Short mmCIF file of C-alpha atoms in Angstrom, two decimals:
data_model
loop_
_atom_site.label_atom_id
_atom_site.label_comp_id
_atom_site.label_asym_id
_atom_site.label_seq_id
_atom_site.Cartn_x
_atom_site.Cartn_y
_atom_site.Cartn_z
CA MET A 283 0.50 0.08 0.33
CA ARG A 284 2.96 2.63 0.83
CA VAL A 285 4.25 2.30 -2.31
CA VAL A 286 1.02 2.65 -4.69
CA LYS A 287 0.33 5.63 -1.57
CA TRP A 288 3.28 6.67 -3.54
CA ILE A 289 3.30 6.70 -6.53
CA LEU A 290 0.10 8.46 -6.79
CA LEU A 291 1.35 10.99 -5.28
CA GLY A 292 4.00 11.52 -7.96
CA ILE A 293 1.11 11.45 -11.18
CA VAL A 294 -0.67 14.06 -8.72
CA LEU A 295 2.78 15.99 -8.99
CA VAL A 296 3.63 15.37 -11.91
CA ALA A 297 -0.01 16.50 -12.92
CA VAL A 298 0.13 19.97 -11.22
CA THR A 299 3.64 20.74 -12.32
CA VAL A 300 2.10 20.58 -15.75
CA VAL A 301 -0.93 22.79 -14.81
CA ALA A 302 2.16 25.23 -13.32
CA VAL A 303 4.00 25.41 -15.90
CA ALA A 304 0.77 25.91 -18.66
CA PHE A 305 -0.52 28.83 -16.26
CA GLY A 306 2.66 30.14 -15.97
CA LEU A 307 3.97 30.54 -19.84
CA ILE A 308 0.13 31.22 -20.42
CA ASP A 309 1.14 34.59 -17.63
CA HIS A 310 4.18 35.28 -19.69
CA ALA A 311 2.68 35.61 -22.57
CA ARG A 312 0.62 37.62 -21.71
CA SER A 313 2.84 40.01 -20.28
CA THR A 314 5.09 40.40 -23.01
CA THR A 315 2.30 41.60 -25.76
CA THR A 316 0.18 44.13 -23.61
CA ALA A 317 2.71 47.29 -24.30
CA GLU A 318 2.77 45.81 -28.20
CA GLN A 319 -0.85 45.01 -28.63
CA ALA A 320 -1.64 48.92 -27.19
CA ALA A 321 0.74 50.68 -29.38
CA LEU A 322 -1.71 49.08 -32.10
CA ALA A 323 -4.46 49.62 -31.33
CA ALA A 324 -5.23 53.25 -32.74
CA PHE A 325 -4.28 52.01 -36.40
CA TYR A 326 -6.94 49.17 -35.73
CA GLU A 327 -10.12 51.45 -34.71
CA PRO A 328 -12.88 51.35 -37.13
CA PRO A 329 -13.71 54.53 -38.22
CA ASN A 330 -17.93 55.97 -37.67
CA PRO A 331 -19.31 55.26 -40.06
CA ILE A 332 -17.98 52.59 -41.58
CA PRO A 333 -17.42 53.17 -45.38
CA SER A 334 -20.51 50.61 -47.52
CA GLU A 335 -18.14 49.89 -50.07
CA LEU A 336 -16.74 46.55 -49.31
CA GLY A 337 -13.01 46.01 -49.80
CA THR A 338 -12.62 50.37 -48.79
CA VAL A 339 -9.09 50.75 -47.08
CA VAL A 340 -9.03 52.74 -44.29
CA ARG A 341 -5.87 52.68 -43.80
CA MET A 342 -2.08 51.43 -43.98
CA GLU A 343 1.47 51.12 -43.20
CA PRO A 344 4.22 49.50 -43.84
CA LEU A 345 5.11 46.09 -42.32
CA ASP A 346 8.65 45.79 -40.24
CA VAL A 347 9.01 42.40 -41.97
CA THR A 348 12.23 41.95 -44.09
CA VAL A 349 10.26 40.53 -47.92
CA PRO A 350 12.35 38.89 -50.04
CA GLY A 351 11.08 40.65 -53.44
CA GLY A 352 8.86 42.28 -51.88
CA THR A 353 7.18 45.07 -49.76
CA GLY A 354 4.61 43.33 -46.58
CA PHE A 355 1.97 46.34 -46.04
CA ARG A 356 -0.66 46.39 -42.64
CA MET A 357 -4.03 47.36 -43.97
CA LEU A 358 -7.44 47.75 -42.18
CA TYR A 359 -10.15 47.32 -44.45
CA VAL A 360 -13.91 47.38 -45.04
CA SER A 361 -15.41 43.71 -45.32
CA GLN A 362 -18.90 42.69 -44.16
CA ARG A 363 -20.62 40.19 -41.85
CA PRO A 364 -22.66 37.91 -42.75
CA GLY A 365 -26.04 39.63 -42.27
CA GLY A 366 -24.52 42.08 -45.13
CA GLU A 367 -23.76 45.27 -42.15
CA PRO A 368 -19.82 46.20 -42.83
CA ALA A 369 -17.45 45.90 -40.75
CA VAL A 370 -13.75 46.28 -40.97
CA SER A 371 -10.20 43.58 -40.99
CA GLY A 372 -7.53 43.39 -40.48
CA GLY A 373 -4.77 42.55 -42.87
CA MET A 374 -1.43 42.48 -44.49
CA ILE A 375 -0.58 42.80 -48.04
CA PHE A 376 2.50 42.20 -50.27
CA ILE A 377 3.59 43.92 -53.19
CA PRO A 378 6.64 42.87 -55.50
CA SER A 379 9.69 44.78 -56.11
CA THR A 380 8.57 43.92 -60.51
CA PRO A 381 7.09 45.97 -61.78
CA ALA A 382 2.94 45.29 -63.14
CA PRO A 383 1.64 43.25 -66.40
CA ALA A 384 -0.29 46.15 -68.21
CA GLU A 385 -3.11 44.08 -66.98
CA GLY A 386 -2.02 44.05 -63.46
CA ARG A 387 -0.93 41.72 -61.28
CA PRO A 388 -2.46 37.83 -60.95
CA VAL A 389 -3.26 37.98 -56.31
CA VAL A 390 -3.29 35.21 -54.44
CA ALA A 391 -5.66 35.75 -51.06
CA TRP A 392 -4.04 33.95 -48.33
CA ALA A 393 -6.44 33.00 -45.21
CA HIS A 394 -4.89 31.63 -42.24
CA GLY A 395 -4.68 28.69 -39.64
CA THR A 396 -6.87 28.61 -36.40
CA LEU A 397 -4.24 31.11 -33.55
CA GLY A 398 -6.81 32.20 -31.64
CA MET A 399 -9.27 34.64 -31.19
CA GLY A 400 -6.50 37.73 -29.02
CA ASP A 401 -5.35 41.01 -30.59
CA ALA A 402 -2.08 39.08 -29.51
CA CYS A 403 -2.94 36.08 -31.98
CA THR A 404 -4.03 37.96 -35.27
CA PRO A 405 -1.26 38.25 -37.46
CA SER A 406 -1.67 41.52 -38.78
CA ARG A 407 -0.45 42.44 -34.96
CA SER A 408 1.76 39.69 -34.08
CA THR A 409 5.02 39.44 -33.33
CA ASN A 410 5.61 37.14 -36.16
CA PRO A 411 3.95 38.54 -39.16
CA LEU A 412 5.15 36.08 -41.31
CA GLN A 413 4.31 32.49 -39.92
CA ASP A 414 2.94 30.05 -42.34
CA THR A 415 4.54 31.30 -45.83
CA ASP A 416 8.09 30.31 -45.65
CA ASN A 417 8.95 28.61 -49.09
CA TRP A 418 5.96 30.31 -50.95
CA LEU A 419 5.53 34.46 -49.63
CA GLY A 420 8.60 35.03 -51.40
CA GLU A 421 8.65 32.73 -54.64
CA MET A 422 5.09 34.66 -55.34
CA MET A 423 6.67 37.93 -55.10
CA ASP A 424 9.21 36.74 -57.87
CA LEU A 425 6.51 35.76 -60.07
CA GLY A 426 5.20 38.76 -59.67
CA TRP A 427 2.21 37.82 -57.68
CA VAL A 428 0.40 40.62 -54.86
CA VAL A 429 -0.24 38.17 -52.23
CA VAL A 430 -3.27 39.50 -50.08
CA SER A 431 -4.04 38.24 -46.47
CA THR A 432 -7.41 38.54 -44.00
CA ASP A 433 -7.27 38.23 -40.70
CA TYR A 434 -10.73 38.11 -39.94
CA VAL A 435 -13.22 40.27 -38.75
CA GLY A 436 -13.22 40.39 -35.40
CA MET A 437 -9.86 39.24 -34.42
CA GLY A 438 -7.72 42.71 -33.27
CA THR A 439 -11.01 44.38 -34.28
CA PRO A 440 -14.27 44.21 -33.07
CA GLY A 441 -16.00 40.83 -32.79
CA PRO A 442 -17.57 38.93 -32.88
CA ASN A 443 -14.78 36.95 -34.63
CA LEU A 444 -16.72 34.42 -36.32
CA TYR A 445 -14.92 31.26 -36.94
CA LEU A 446 -15.12 28.48 -38.87
CA VAL A 447 -18.44 29.74 -40.07
CA ALA A 448 -18.26 29.63 -43.88
CA GLN A 449 -20.62 32.79 -44.68
CA ALA A 450 -18.00 35.35 -43.44
CA GLU A 451 -14.33 33.55 -44.31
CA ALA A 452 -15.29 33.74 -47.63
CA ARG A 453 -16.42 37.29 -47.47
CA ASP A 454 -13.09 38.07 -45.45
CA VAL A 455 -11.18 36.74 -48.57
CA VAL A 456 -12.76 38.18 -51.14
CA ASN A 457 -12.93 41.72 -49.86
CA SER A 458 -9.28 41.73 -49.06
CA VAL A 459 -9.01 41.32 -52.89
CA ARG A 460 -11.08 44.53 -53.21
CA ALA A 461 -8.93 45.76 -50.92
CA ALA A 462 -5.79 45.07 -52.92
CA ARG A 463 -7.49 46.64 -55.94
CA ASN A 464 -8.11 50.16 -53.87
CA VAL A 465 -4.38 50.09 -53.35
CA PRO A 466 -2.69 52.11 -56.43
CA GLU A 467 0.78 50.41 -55.85
CA ALA A 468 -0.34 47.04 -56.17
CA GLN A 469 -1.88 47.35 -59.56
CA ALA A 470 -3.57 43.72 -58.62
CA GLY A 471 -6.00 42.53 -61.77
CA THR A 472 -8.81 40.53 -61.10
CA ARG A 473 -7.82 37.15 -61.52
CA PHE A 474 -7.16 35.34 -57.97
CA VAL A 475 -6.45 32.60 -55.97
CA ALA A 476 -7.65 31.75 -52.57
CA TRP A 477 -4.72 29.66 -50.87
CA GLY A 478 -5.17 28.63 -46.98
CA HIS A 479 -4.16 26.27 -44.04
CA SER A 480 -6.37 24.37 -41.62
CA GLN A 481 -9.86 27.27 -40.33
CA GLY A 482 -7.55 28.82 -43.96
CA GLY A 483 -8.25 25.51 -45.71
CA HIS A 484 -11.69 26.04 -44.61
CA SER A 485 -12.19 29.78 -45.76
CA SER A 486 -10.57 28.90 -49.06
CA LEU A 487 -12.66 26.41 -49.88
CA TRP A 488 -15.89 27.91 -49.07
CA THR A 489 -14.60 30.81 -51.27
CA GLY A 490 -14.56 28.43 -53.96
CA HIS A 491 -18.45 28.56 -53.89
CA LEU A 492 -18.95 31.75 -52.72
CA ALA A 493 -16.95 34.21 -54.56
CA GLN A 494 -18.78 34.27 -57.68
CA THR A 495 -22.10 35.19 -55.84
CA LEU A 496 -20.24 37.73 -54.03
CA ALA A 497 -18.01 39.75 -56.00
CA PRO A 498 -19.28 38.69 -59.21
CA GLU A 499 -16.09 40.85 -60.70
CA LEU A 500 -13.49 39.46 -60.22
CA GLU A 501 -11.81 35.95 -61.79
CA LEU A 502 -11.28 33.60 -58.78
CA ILE A 503 -9.85 30.31 -61.26
CA ALA A 504 -8.22 28.18 -58.22
CA VAL A 505 -8.71 27.79 -54.93
CA ALA A 506 -5.71 25.18 -53.19
CA ALA A 507 -5.95 24.45 -49.25
CA ALA A 508 -3.22 22.66 -46.90
CA ALA A 509 -5.02 20.68 -44.08
CA PRO A 510 -8.36 21.77 -44.33
CA ALA A 511 -10.54 21.68 -41.69
CA ALA A 512 -13.40 20.26 -44.53
CA GLU A 513 -14.61 17.65 -43.10
CA LEU A 514 -16.25 18.97 -39.54
CA ASN A 515 -17.91 16.77 -38.43
CA LEU A 516 -15.75 13.84 -39.08
CA ILE A 517 -12.94 16.30 -36.92
CA ILE A 518 -15.51 16.95 -34.39
CA GLY A 519 -16.13 13.27 -34.27
CA ALA A 520 -12.18 12.17 -33.96
CA GLN A 521 -10.58 15.43 -32.14
CA TRP A 522 -13.62 15.98 -29.46
CA PRO A 523 -11.66 14.43 -26.09
CA THR A 524 -7.78 15.53 -26.81
CA PRO A 525 -6.43 18.59 -26.48
CA VAL A 526 -7.73 20.15 -29.99
CA GLY A 527 -11.25 19.65 -28.17
CA TRP A 528 -9.42 22.23 -25.98
CA VAL A 529 -8.79 24.34 -28.17
CA ILE A 530 -11.14 24.58 -31.01
CA GLY A 531 -14.23 23.78 -28.64
CA PRO A 532 -13.95 27.02 -27.03
CA GLU A 533 -13.34 28.89 -30.65
CA VAL A 534 -16.51 27.25 -32.52
CA GLU A 535 -18.55 28.10 -28.99
CA GLN A 536 -17.85 31.60 -28.71
CA SER A 537 -18.66 31.69 -32.94
CA TRP A 538 -21.40 29.01 -33.66
CA PRO A 539 -23.75 30.67 -31.21
CA VAL A 540 -23.51 34.27 -32.58
CA ILE A 541 -24.82 32.80 -35.70
CA TYR A 542 -27.31 29.71 -34.43
CA PRO A 543 -28.12 31.20 -31.92
CA ASP A 544 -30.44 27.81 -30.53
CA LEU A 545 -27.74 25.70 -30.39
CA PRO A 546 -27.46 23.81 -27.16
CA LEU A 547 -24.45 24.20 -25.16
CA GLU A 548 -25.71 22.89 -21.92
CA GLY A 549 -25.09 19.24 -22.48
CA VAL A 550 -23.19 19.63 -25.14
CA ILE A 551 -20.39 20.71 -23.49
CA THR A 552 -18.71 20.42 -19.68
CA ALA A 553 -19.58 23.32 -16.76
CA ARG A 554 -15.79 23.99 -16.76
CA GLY A 555 -15.67 23.71 -20.79
CA LEU A 556 -18.08 26.74 -20.58
CA ALA A 557 -16.33 28.58 -17.30
CA ASN A 558 -13.01 28.48 -19.73
CA SER A 559 -14.20 29.45 -23.28
CA GLN A 560 -14.13 32.75 -23.75
CA ARG A 561 -10.76 32.79 -22.09
CA LEU A 562 -9.34 30.21 -24.19
CA ALA A 563 -10.95 31.55 -26.71
CA ASN A 564 -8.78 34.76 -26.36
CA GLU A 565 -5.83 32.47 -26.07
CA CYS A 566 -3.06 32.11 -29.29
CA ILE A 567 -3.04 28.43 -29.86
CA ARG A 568 0.44 27.49 -28.16
CA VAL A 569 -1.06 28.87 -25.06
CA ALA A 570 -3.96 27.11 -25.99
CA GLY A 571 -2.35 24.49 -26.57
CA LEU A 572 -0.28 23.72 -23.83
CA GLU A 573 -3.91 23.87 -21.10
CA GLY A 574 -5.40 21.42 -23.34
CA LEU A 575 -2.58 19.41 -22.73
CA ALA A 576 -2.71 19.68 -18.83
CA ARG A 577 -6.40 19.43 -18.68
CA THR A 578 -6.27 16.46 -21.08
CA ASP A 579 -3.61 14.90 -18.66
CA LEU A 580 -6.05 15.61 -15.20
CA GLY A 581 -8.93 13.56 -16.59
CA GLN A 582 -10.35 17.00 -18.40
CA ASP A 583 -13.02 17.10 -21.23
CA TYR A 584 -14.05 20.05 -22.69
CA PHE A 585 -16.93 18.20 -24.21
CA VAL A 586 -19.38 16.08 -22.45
CA ALA A 587 -19.47 13.47 -25.00
CA ASP A 588 -19.73 13.54 -28.79
CA PRO A 589 -20.58 16.67 -30.29
CA VAL A 590 -21.59 15.38 -32.59
CA MET A 591 -24.19 12.65 -31.75
CA ASN A 592 -26.15 16.05 -31.12
CA ALA A 593 -28.25 16.48 -33.93
CA ALA A 594 -28.42 20.24 -33.29
CA TRP A 595 -24.73 20.00 -33.49
CA ALA A 596 -24.25 17.74 -35.93
CA THR A 597 -26.85 19.34 -38.31
CA VAL A 598 -24.61 22.92 -37.58
CA GLY A 599 -21.66 20.73 -38.61
CA LEU A 600 -23.34 19.30 -41.73
CA LYS A 601 -24.00 23.41 -42.93
CA GLN A 602 -20.55 24.31 -42.82
CA THR A 603 -18.58 21.98 -44.53
CA PRO A 604 -17.86 22.25 -47.80
CA SER A 605 -19.34 19.91 -50.98
CA PRO A 606 -17.86 19.15 -53.45
CA LEU A 607 -16.40 21.79 -56.26
CA PRO A 608 -17.94 21.79 -59.72
CA ALA A 609 -15.66 20.88 -62.16
CA ASP A 610 -14.34 23.89 -64.00
CA MET A 611 -13.08 25.31 -60.57
CA PRO A 612 -9.49 23.76 -59.96
CA VAL A 613 -8.93 22.54 -56.55
CA PHE A 614 -5.69 20.86 -54.79
CA ILE A 615 -4.86 19.63 -51.97
CA ALA A 616 -2.47 18.90 -48.86
CA GLN A 617 -2.90 16.87 -46.30
CA SER A 618 -0.08 15.08 -44.62
CA THR A 619 -0.24 11.79 -43.09
CA ALA A 620 1.23 12.80 -39.74
CA ASP A 621 -0.56 15.91 -39.05
CA GLU A 622 -2.66 15.35 -35.28
CA VAL A 623 -4.68 17.98 -35.38
CA VAL A 624 -6.64 18.07 -38.53
CA LEU A 625 -6.77 13.97 -39.03
CA ALA A 626 -5.49 12.61 -42.32
CA TRP A 627 -8.27 9.76 -43.20
CA PRO A 628 -11.11 12.73 -43.17
CA ASN A 629 -9.94 14.33 -45.60
CA GLY A 630 -9.37 10.82 -47.16
CA VAL A 631 -13.07 10.72 -47.05
CA LEU A 632 -13.13 13.99 -48.92
CA GLN A 633 -11.60 12.40 -51.63
CA ASP A 634 -13.44 9.86 -51.83
CA SER A 635 -16.34 12.07 -52.07
CA TRP A 636 -15.56 14.84 -54.08
CA CYS A 637 -13.36 12.71 -56.45
CA ALA A 638 -16.86 10.63 -57.40
CA ALA A 639 -18.72 13.83 -57.72
CA GLY A 640 -16.42 15.54 -60.56
CA SER A 641 -14.31 17.27 -58.47
CA ASN A 642 -11.54 18.69 -60.91
CA LEU A 643 -9.31 18.07 -57.45
CA SER A 644 -5.74 17.18 -57.51
CA MET A 645 -4.11 15.54 -54.04
CA LEU A 646 -0.79 16.39 -52.60
CA TRP A 647 0.11 13.52 -49.96
CA LEU A 648 2.53 14.32 -46.93
CA GLY A 649 3.89 12.08 -45.37
CA LYS A 650 5.86 12.50 -41.31
CA ILE A 651 4.82 16.24 -41.86
CA SER A 652 2.86 17.98 -38.48
CA HIS A 653 -0.17 19.65 -38.85
CA GLN A 654 1.77 23.57 -38.67
CA ASP A 655 4.20 22.50 -41.23
CA THR A 656 1.82 21.42 -43.86
CA ALA A 657 1.60 24.76 -45.64
CA ILE A 658 5.66 25.28 -45.98
CA VAL A 659 6.08 21.66 -46.96
CA ALA A 660 3.63 21.77 -49.68
CA GLY A 661 4.51 25.89 -50.22
CA PRO A 662 6.60 24.63 -53.58
CA GLN A 663 3.84 22.71 -55.07
CA VAL A 664 1.46 24.76 -54.15
CA VAL A 665 2.88 28.46 -55.81
CA SER A 666 3.77 26.13 -59.19
CA TRP A 667 0.20 24.33 -59.02
CA ILE A 668 -0.93 28.28 -58.14
CA ALA A 669 2.04 29.00 -61.71
CA ASP A 670 -0.13 26.51 -64.58
CA ARG A 671 -3.36 27.88 -63.36
CA PHE A 672 -2.23 31.24 -64.01
CA ALA A 673 -0.43 31.02 -67.28
CA GLY A 674 -4.08 28.65 -68.41
CA ARG A 675 -2.55 25.42 -68.00
CA PRO A 676 -5.15 22.65 -67.49
CA ALA A 677 -4.99 21.39 -64.08
CA GLY A 678 -4.43 17.45 -64.07
CA ARG A 679 -6.42 15.32 -61.86
CA THR A 680 -5.10 12.68 -59.16
CA CYS A 681 -8.46 10.61 -58.63
CA ASP A 682 -6.79 7.31 -59.86
CA VAL A 683 -4.58 7.31 -57.01
CA PRO A 684 -6.38 7.13 -54.19
CA PRO A 685 -6.31 8.47 -50.69
CA PRO A 686 -2.97 6.51 -48.53
CA VAL A 687 -5.52 6.84 -45.40
CA ARG A 688 -9.18 4.69 -44.72
CA ALA A 689 -11.56 5.70 -42.19
CA PRO A 690 -10.84 3.88 -38.58
CA VAL A 691 -13.01 0.75 -38.57
CA GLU A 692 -15.41 0.66 -35.28
CA THR A 693 -15.49 -1.84 -33.57
CA ASP A 694 -17.81 -3.52 -30.51
#
């Protein structure tokens, strides 16, 4: 019995240490960003009234970063909420140093992944605004493309931030392209490609569906995504009892009920989860991830059970899952088989269903690459694929090559 007591004591001490370290890092992260964010606050203050013309650039200033082959700027531009109300989004624009062609430069609209909803997590307000752009941003500058990046309405600007809500994300993406066209030195044309990672992959795939309706004056010619959070119910159903549940769950809880006010929370999310949702949603991803790991190690779940088993949650998840794109919209998707966040097999299911529906899908399967590195590792292939689309070359399908992963088989 004495041995058992010592073992139990050791387990408790380890758990307490993990939590203490996690929360210590959280406090440190908060203290190191307060001054920087206070200095940036005025830039992100929306005008009153907000201009009605979508894509209006409210203000712009140089970014203190080195962009090979180009120059980066922080901007505040007018976008739109799903109900039609104008709103402001922060963002960035990267302009090549080379002369623009007569027809204007091609545009790539970059949509970032899940970072946390807080001001300090916002890419254009971040201490590392070029995160996830290695291996492709400089190459796009060399090719003479304008790259514009939305922060999404409500990240770094007055909220709410509508996380994994297609009707918000796609508006922010297409309005960022409109904003690029309103920057004289960018000389941006009307043709663009949507390119995103994780949540941004969800954004880019949905932009493929909605761009023509939202911005008929623009020409979306292709869509690319790295580790897209696409098959939402499959991802949520697999990840709800893991640390990912503590990272993604709070952002969903802060977002989906805004659009779906009847979505039940009690009985779906634990009391502990609800008590910490707002705070965790506004923590940046690494800090939230540390806390998620600590809480999971302590046996704490964010959700009571699989939320997809709740009919209302399953319905919303399905509504926010992009259906297969039509054959005239080329799609490139990169996915790692080692991804522990957006698991590989749901995007294997996507490949099967989209190919069966006739989508013009080119799938790049990677091995031994983490979720956060997928866009970086796939970057050169993405640049090459987009270059072919801008050049008017036909896109090839890879549907004859089956996905290397399959959905797990349930056992009793």
